[in-house]
Tab-separated table of C-alpha atoms in Angstrom:
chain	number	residue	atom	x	y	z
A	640	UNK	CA	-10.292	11.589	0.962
A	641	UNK	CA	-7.339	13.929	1.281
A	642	UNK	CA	-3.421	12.486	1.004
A	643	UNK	CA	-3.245	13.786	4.493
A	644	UNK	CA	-6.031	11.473	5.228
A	645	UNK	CA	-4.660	8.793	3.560
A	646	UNK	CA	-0.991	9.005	4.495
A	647	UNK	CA	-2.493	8.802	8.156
A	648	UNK	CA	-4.706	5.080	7.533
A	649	UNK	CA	-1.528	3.921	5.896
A	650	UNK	CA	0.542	4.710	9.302
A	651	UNK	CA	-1.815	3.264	11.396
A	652	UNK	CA	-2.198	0.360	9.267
A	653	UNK	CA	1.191	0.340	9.524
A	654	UNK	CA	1.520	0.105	12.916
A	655	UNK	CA	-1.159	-2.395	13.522
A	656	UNK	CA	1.172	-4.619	11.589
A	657	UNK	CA	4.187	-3.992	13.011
A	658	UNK	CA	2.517	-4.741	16.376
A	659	UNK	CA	1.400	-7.769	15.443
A	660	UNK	CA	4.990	-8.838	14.374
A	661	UNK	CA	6.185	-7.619	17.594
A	662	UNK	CA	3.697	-10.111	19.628
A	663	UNK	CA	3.991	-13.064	17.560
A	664	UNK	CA	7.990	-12.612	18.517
A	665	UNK	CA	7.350	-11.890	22.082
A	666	UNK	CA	4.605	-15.113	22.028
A	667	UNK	CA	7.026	-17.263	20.565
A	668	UNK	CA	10.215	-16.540	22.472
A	669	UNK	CA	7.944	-16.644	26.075
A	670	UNK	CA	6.251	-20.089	25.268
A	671	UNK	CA	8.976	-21.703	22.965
A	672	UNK	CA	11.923	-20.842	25.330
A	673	UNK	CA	11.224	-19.386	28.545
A	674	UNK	CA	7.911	-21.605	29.669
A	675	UNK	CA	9.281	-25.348	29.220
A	676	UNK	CA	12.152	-23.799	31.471
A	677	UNK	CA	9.852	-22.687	34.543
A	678	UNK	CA	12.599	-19.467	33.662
A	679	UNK	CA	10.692	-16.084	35.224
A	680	UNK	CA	10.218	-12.826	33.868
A	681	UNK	CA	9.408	-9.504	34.776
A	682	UNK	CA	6.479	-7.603	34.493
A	683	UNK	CA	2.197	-8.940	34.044
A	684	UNK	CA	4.252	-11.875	31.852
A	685	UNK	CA	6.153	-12.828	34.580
A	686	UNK	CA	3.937	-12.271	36.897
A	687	UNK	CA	1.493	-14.563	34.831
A	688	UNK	CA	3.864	-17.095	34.779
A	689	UNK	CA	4.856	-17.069	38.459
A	690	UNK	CA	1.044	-17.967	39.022
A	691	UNK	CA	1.543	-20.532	36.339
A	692	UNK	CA	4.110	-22.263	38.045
A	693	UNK	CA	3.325	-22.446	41.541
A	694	UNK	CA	-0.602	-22.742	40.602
A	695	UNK	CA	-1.097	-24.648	37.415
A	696	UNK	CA	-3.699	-21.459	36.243
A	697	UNK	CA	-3.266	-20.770	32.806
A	698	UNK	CA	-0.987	-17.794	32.378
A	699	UNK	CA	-2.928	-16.233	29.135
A	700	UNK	CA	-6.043	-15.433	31.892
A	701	UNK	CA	-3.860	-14.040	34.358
A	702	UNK	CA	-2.328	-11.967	31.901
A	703	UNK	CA	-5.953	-10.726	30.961
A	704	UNK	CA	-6.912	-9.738	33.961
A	705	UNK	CA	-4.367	-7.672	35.659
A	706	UNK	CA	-3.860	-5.912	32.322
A	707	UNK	CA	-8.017	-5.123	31.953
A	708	UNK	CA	-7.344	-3.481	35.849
A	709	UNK	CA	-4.466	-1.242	34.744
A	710	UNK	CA	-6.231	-0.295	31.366
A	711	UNK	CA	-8.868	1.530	33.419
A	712	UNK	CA	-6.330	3.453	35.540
A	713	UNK	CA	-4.363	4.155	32.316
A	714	UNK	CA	-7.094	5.454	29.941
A	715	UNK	CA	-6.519	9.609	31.591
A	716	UNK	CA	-3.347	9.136	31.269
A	717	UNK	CA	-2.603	7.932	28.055
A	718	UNK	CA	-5.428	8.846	26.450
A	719	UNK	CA	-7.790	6.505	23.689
A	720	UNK	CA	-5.337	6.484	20.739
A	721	UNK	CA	-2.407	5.347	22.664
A	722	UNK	CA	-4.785	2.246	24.292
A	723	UNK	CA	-6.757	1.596	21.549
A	724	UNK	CA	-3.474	-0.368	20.368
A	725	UNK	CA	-2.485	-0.955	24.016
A	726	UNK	CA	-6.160	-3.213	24.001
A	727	UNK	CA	-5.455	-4.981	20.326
A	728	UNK	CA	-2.052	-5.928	21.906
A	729	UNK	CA	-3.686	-7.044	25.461
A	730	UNK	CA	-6.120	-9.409	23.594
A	731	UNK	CA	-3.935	-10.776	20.741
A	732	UNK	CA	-1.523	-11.671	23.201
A	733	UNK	CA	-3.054	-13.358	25.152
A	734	UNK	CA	-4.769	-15.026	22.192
A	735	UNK	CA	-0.802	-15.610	20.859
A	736	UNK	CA	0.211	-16.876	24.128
A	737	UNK	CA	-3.056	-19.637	24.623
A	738	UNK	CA	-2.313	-20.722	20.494
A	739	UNK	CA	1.726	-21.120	20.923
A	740	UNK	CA	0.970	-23.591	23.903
A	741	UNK	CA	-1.083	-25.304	21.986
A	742	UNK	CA	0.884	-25.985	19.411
A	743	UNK	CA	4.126	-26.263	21.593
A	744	UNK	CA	4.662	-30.248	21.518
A	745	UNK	CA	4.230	-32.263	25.198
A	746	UNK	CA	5.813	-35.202	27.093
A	747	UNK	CA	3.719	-37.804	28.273
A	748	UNK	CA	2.949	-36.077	31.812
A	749	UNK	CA	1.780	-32.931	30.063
A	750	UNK	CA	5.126	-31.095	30.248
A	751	UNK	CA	6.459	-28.943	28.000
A	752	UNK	CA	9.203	-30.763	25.524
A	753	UNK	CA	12.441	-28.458	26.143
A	754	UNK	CA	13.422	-27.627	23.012
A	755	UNK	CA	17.146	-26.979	23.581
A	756	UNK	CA	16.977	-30.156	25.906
A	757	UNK	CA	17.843	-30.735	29.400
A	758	UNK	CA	20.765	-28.645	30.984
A	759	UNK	CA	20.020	-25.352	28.976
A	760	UNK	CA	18.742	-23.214	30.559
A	761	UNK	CA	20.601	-19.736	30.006
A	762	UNK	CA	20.951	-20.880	26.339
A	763	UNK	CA	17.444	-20.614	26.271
A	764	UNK	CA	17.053	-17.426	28.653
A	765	UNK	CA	19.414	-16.086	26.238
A	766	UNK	CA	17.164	-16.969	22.897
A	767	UNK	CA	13.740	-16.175	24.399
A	768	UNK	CA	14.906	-12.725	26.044
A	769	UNK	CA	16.731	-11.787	23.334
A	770	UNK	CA	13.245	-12.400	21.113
A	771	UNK	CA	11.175	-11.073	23.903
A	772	UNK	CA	12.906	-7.940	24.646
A	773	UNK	CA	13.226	-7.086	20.561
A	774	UNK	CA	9.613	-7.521	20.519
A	775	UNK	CA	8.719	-5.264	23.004
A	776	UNK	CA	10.705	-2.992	20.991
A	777	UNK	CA	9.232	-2.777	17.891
A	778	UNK	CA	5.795	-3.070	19.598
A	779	UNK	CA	6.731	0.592	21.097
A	780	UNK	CA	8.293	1.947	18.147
A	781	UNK	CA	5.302	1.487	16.446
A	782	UNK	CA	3.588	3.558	19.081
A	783	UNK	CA	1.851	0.790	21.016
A	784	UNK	CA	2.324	-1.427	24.032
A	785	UNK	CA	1.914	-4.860	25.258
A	786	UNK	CA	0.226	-3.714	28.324
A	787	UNK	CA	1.056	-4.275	31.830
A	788	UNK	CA	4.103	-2.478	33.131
A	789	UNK	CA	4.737	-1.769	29.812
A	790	UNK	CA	1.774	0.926	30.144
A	791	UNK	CA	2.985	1.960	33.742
A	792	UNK	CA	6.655	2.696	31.986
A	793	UNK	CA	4.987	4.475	28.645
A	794	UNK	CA	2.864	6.888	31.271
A	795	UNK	CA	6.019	8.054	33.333
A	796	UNK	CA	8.219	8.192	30.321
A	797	UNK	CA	5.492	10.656	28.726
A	798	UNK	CA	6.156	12.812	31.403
A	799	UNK	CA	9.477	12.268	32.185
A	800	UNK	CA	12.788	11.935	30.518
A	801	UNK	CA	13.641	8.472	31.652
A	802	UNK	CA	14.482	5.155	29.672
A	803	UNK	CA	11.620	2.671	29.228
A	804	UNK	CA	14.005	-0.173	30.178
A	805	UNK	CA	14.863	1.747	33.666
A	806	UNK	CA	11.187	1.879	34.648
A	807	UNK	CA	10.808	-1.988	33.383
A	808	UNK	CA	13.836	-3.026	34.767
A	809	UNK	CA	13.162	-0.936	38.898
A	810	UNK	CA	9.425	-2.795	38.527
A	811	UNK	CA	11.030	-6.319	37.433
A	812	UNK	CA	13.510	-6.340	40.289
A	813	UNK	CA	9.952	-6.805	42.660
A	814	UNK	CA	8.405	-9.472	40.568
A	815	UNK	CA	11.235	-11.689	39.988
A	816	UNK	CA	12.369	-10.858	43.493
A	817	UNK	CA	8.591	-12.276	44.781
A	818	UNK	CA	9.554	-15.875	43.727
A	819	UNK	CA	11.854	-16.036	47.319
A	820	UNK	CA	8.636	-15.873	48.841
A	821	UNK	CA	6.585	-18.715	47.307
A	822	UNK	CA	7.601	-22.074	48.772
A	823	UNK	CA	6.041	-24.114	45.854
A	824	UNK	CA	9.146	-23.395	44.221
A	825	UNK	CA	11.198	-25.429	46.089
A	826	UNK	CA	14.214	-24.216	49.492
A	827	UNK	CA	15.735	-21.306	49.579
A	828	UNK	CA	18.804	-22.095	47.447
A	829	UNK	CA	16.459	-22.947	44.896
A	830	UNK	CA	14.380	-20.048	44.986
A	831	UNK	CA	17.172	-17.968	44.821
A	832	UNK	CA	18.392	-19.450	41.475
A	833	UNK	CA	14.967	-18.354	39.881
A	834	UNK	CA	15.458	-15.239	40.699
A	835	UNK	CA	18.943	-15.326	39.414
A	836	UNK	CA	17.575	-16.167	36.027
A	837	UNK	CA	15.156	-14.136	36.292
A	838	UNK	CA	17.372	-10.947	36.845
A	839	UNK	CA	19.142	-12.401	33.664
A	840	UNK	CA	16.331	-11.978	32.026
A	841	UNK	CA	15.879	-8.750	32.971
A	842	UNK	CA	18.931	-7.568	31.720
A	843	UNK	CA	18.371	-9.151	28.353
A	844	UNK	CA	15.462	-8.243	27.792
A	845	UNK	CA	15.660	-4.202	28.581
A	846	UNK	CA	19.448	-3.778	26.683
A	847	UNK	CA	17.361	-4.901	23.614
A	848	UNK	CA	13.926	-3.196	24.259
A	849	UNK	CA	16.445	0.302	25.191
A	850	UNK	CA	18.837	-0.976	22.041
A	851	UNK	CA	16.063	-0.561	20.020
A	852	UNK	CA	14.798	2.689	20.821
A	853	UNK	CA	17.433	4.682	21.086
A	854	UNK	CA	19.265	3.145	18.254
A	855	UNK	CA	15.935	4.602	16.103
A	856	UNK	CA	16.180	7.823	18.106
A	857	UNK	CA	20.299	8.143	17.530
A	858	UNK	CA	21.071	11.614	16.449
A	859	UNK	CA	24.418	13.704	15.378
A	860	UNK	CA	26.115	17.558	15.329
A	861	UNK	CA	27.958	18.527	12.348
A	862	UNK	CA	30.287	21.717	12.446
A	863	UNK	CA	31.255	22.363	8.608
A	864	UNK	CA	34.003	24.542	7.912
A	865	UNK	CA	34.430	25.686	4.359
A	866	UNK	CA	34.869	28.405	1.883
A	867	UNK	CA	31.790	26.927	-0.229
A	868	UNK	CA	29.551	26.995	2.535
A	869	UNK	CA	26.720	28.300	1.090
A	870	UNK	CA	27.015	25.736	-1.839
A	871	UNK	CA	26.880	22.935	0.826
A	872	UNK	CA	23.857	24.445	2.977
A	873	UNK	CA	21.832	24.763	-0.593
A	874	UNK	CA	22.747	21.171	-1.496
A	875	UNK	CA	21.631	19.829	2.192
A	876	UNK	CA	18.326	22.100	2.174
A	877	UNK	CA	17.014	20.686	-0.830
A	878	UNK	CA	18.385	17.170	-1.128
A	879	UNK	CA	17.386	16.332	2.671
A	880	UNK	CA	14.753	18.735	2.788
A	881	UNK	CA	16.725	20.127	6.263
A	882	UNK	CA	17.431	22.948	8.569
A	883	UNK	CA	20.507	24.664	8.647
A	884	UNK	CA	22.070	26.911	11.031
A	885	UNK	CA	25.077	29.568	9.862
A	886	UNK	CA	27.626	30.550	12.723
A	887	UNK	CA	29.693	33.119	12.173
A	888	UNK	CA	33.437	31.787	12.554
A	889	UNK	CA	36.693	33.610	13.457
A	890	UNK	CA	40.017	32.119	13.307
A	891	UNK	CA	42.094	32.737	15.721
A	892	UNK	CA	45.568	32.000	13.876
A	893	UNK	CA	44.724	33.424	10.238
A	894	UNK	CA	42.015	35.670	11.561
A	895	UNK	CA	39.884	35.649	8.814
A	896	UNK	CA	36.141	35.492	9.678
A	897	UNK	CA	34.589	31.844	7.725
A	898	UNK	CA	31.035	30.747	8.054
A	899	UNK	CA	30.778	27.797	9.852
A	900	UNK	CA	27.104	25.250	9.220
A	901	UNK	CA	25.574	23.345	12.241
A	902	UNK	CA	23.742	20.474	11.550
A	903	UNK	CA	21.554	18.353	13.538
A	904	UNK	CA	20.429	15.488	11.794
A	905	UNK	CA	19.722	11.865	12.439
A	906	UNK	CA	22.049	9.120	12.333
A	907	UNK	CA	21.130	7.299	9.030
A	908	UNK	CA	21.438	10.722	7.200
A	909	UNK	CA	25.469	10.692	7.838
A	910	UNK	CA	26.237	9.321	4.843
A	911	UNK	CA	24.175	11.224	2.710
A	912	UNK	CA	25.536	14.693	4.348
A	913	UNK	CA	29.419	13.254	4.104
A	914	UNK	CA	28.197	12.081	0.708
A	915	UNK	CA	26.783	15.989	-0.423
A	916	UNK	CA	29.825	17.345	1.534
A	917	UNK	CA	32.878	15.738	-0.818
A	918	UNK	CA	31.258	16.539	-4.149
A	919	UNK	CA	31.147	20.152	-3.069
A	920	UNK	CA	34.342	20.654	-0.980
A	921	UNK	CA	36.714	17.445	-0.531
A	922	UNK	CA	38.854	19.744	1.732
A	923	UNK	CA	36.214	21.005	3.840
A	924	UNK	CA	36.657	20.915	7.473
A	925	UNK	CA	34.121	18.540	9.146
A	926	UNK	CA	33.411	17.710	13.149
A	927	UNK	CA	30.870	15.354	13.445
A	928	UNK	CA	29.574	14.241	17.288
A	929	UNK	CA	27.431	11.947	18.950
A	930	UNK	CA	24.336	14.262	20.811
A	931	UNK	CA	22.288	12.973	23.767
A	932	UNK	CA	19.196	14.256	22.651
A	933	UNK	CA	17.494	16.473	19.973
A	934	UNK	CA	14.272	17.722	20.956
A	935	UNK	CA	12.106	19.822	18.856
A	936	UNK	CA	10.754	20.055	15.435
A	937	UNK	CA	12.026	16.844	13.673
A	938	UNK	CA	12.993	15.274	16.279
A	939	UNK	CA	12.108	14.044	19.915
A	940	UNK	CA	9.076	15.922	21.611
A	941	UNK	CA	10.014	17.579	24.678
A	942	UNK	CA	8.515	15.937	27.539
């Protein structure tokens, strides 16, 4: 076995670990938090636990089955490598969900103790969304999914440039909105405070699933001015192993023609460039700038 080859197990590995981190959060902040507060969700959770509610069926089923449905319209799309840890997450899940019920302690009519106790209710939307929508991060950063909308979102954000939390959040809106329509929930007014909560959750959840992602994806533009130029673009090259572009510069007051570098790098590498920067040249001239997006070698894959 190559290093290639074995660089590539370790990765996977990897990310079969990371998932499972992600789902024991997510399983713990939906069952500890959300569930003993009847507080709704979005997407095949919430939709799981919407049929919970009003039903009594046991959400972990639910969840199985509408997720087994949009695993065979998903498999052209995404392809076997992207679902084969899209199915691990389905069925651990919904094993993590079943086992954290389980364990999560009851009142004598079967209810689910509320850990926070009675009266709070956004404390605890705040603590399990907060969990949940981290989760759901780290699950995608480690390129899987936890099903459901999740897949619908990862298909149209392979092919389009558009936040995972915006397709979560437009698909939410109609499952948390659905709970007006199901009288077991009590009048109107009543109805109308799930959904409150539930669009509460919503927000929550998507600022930290989008909080993660672009927060790993965060990139920056340096524009270094500076008679050692050449010095600097040798020390970045072979202590970051980088790309760097020479501009050629012309001052309009002195007009004296000056190289000037362009960097692209990622966030965490700021320091290290400021860092390479002031041992060569502690008067250089540096610009450094937020960017959008990078796409390319490196960096993001154009979509």
């Amino acid at each position: 076995m190559n290093s290639l080859d074995h660089k590539l197990i370790l990765k996977e590995v990897q990310d079969y670990v990371f998932i499972t981190l992600g789902l024991l959060l997510y399983s713990f902040g939906f069952t500890v938090f959300l569930m003993p507060y009847e507080i709704v969700t979005g997407g095949v959770s919430g939709i799981s636990a919407i049929v919970y509610y009003a039903t009594g069926f046991q959400l972990e089923y639910t969840y199985l089955i509408i997720n087994v449905a949009l695993l065979a319209v998903a498999l052209r799309i995404l392809g076997w490598k992207f679902l084969s840890k899209t199915i691990y997450a389905i069925l651990m899940l919904s094993f993590l969900l079943g086992l954290f019920q389980t364990l999560l302690p009851r009142d004598e009519e079967g209810h689910f103790i509320k850990i926070l106790g009675e009266g709070q209710n956004f404390m605890s939307l705040i603590l399990g969304c907060t969990m949940t929508g981290s989760a759901l991060g780290i699950v995608f950063l480690n390129n899987g999914s936890t099903g459901g909308t999740d897949i619908i979102a990862a298909s149209v954000n392979k092919f389009r440039n558009v936040s995972l939390g915006t397709v979560l959040a437009f698909i939410d809106l109609i499952i948390i909105g659905s709970c007006l329509l199901i009288p077991q929930f009590g009048d109107m007014l009543q109805r109308a405070y799930m959904v409150v909560f539930g669009l509460c959750t919503m927000v929550i959840e998507n600022f930290m699933l989008d909080f993660l992602m672009n927060r790993q994806r965060q990139s920056v533009q340096f524009m270094i001015f500076s008679k050692k130029w050449q010095e600097i673009a040798n020390a970045i090259g072979m202590e970051l192993d980088h790309g760097v572009t020479i501009l050629d510069g012309h001052g309009w007051y002195t007009g004296h023609e000056r190289k000037v570098l362009c960097i692209l790098a990622k966030k965490n590498e700021s320091a290290i460039i400021f860092r390479i920067i002031k041992s060569i040249d502690p008067q250089a001239f540096v610009s450094q700038s937020a960017v959008i997006g990078v796409f390319g070698e490196g960096f993001d894959r154009i979509k």
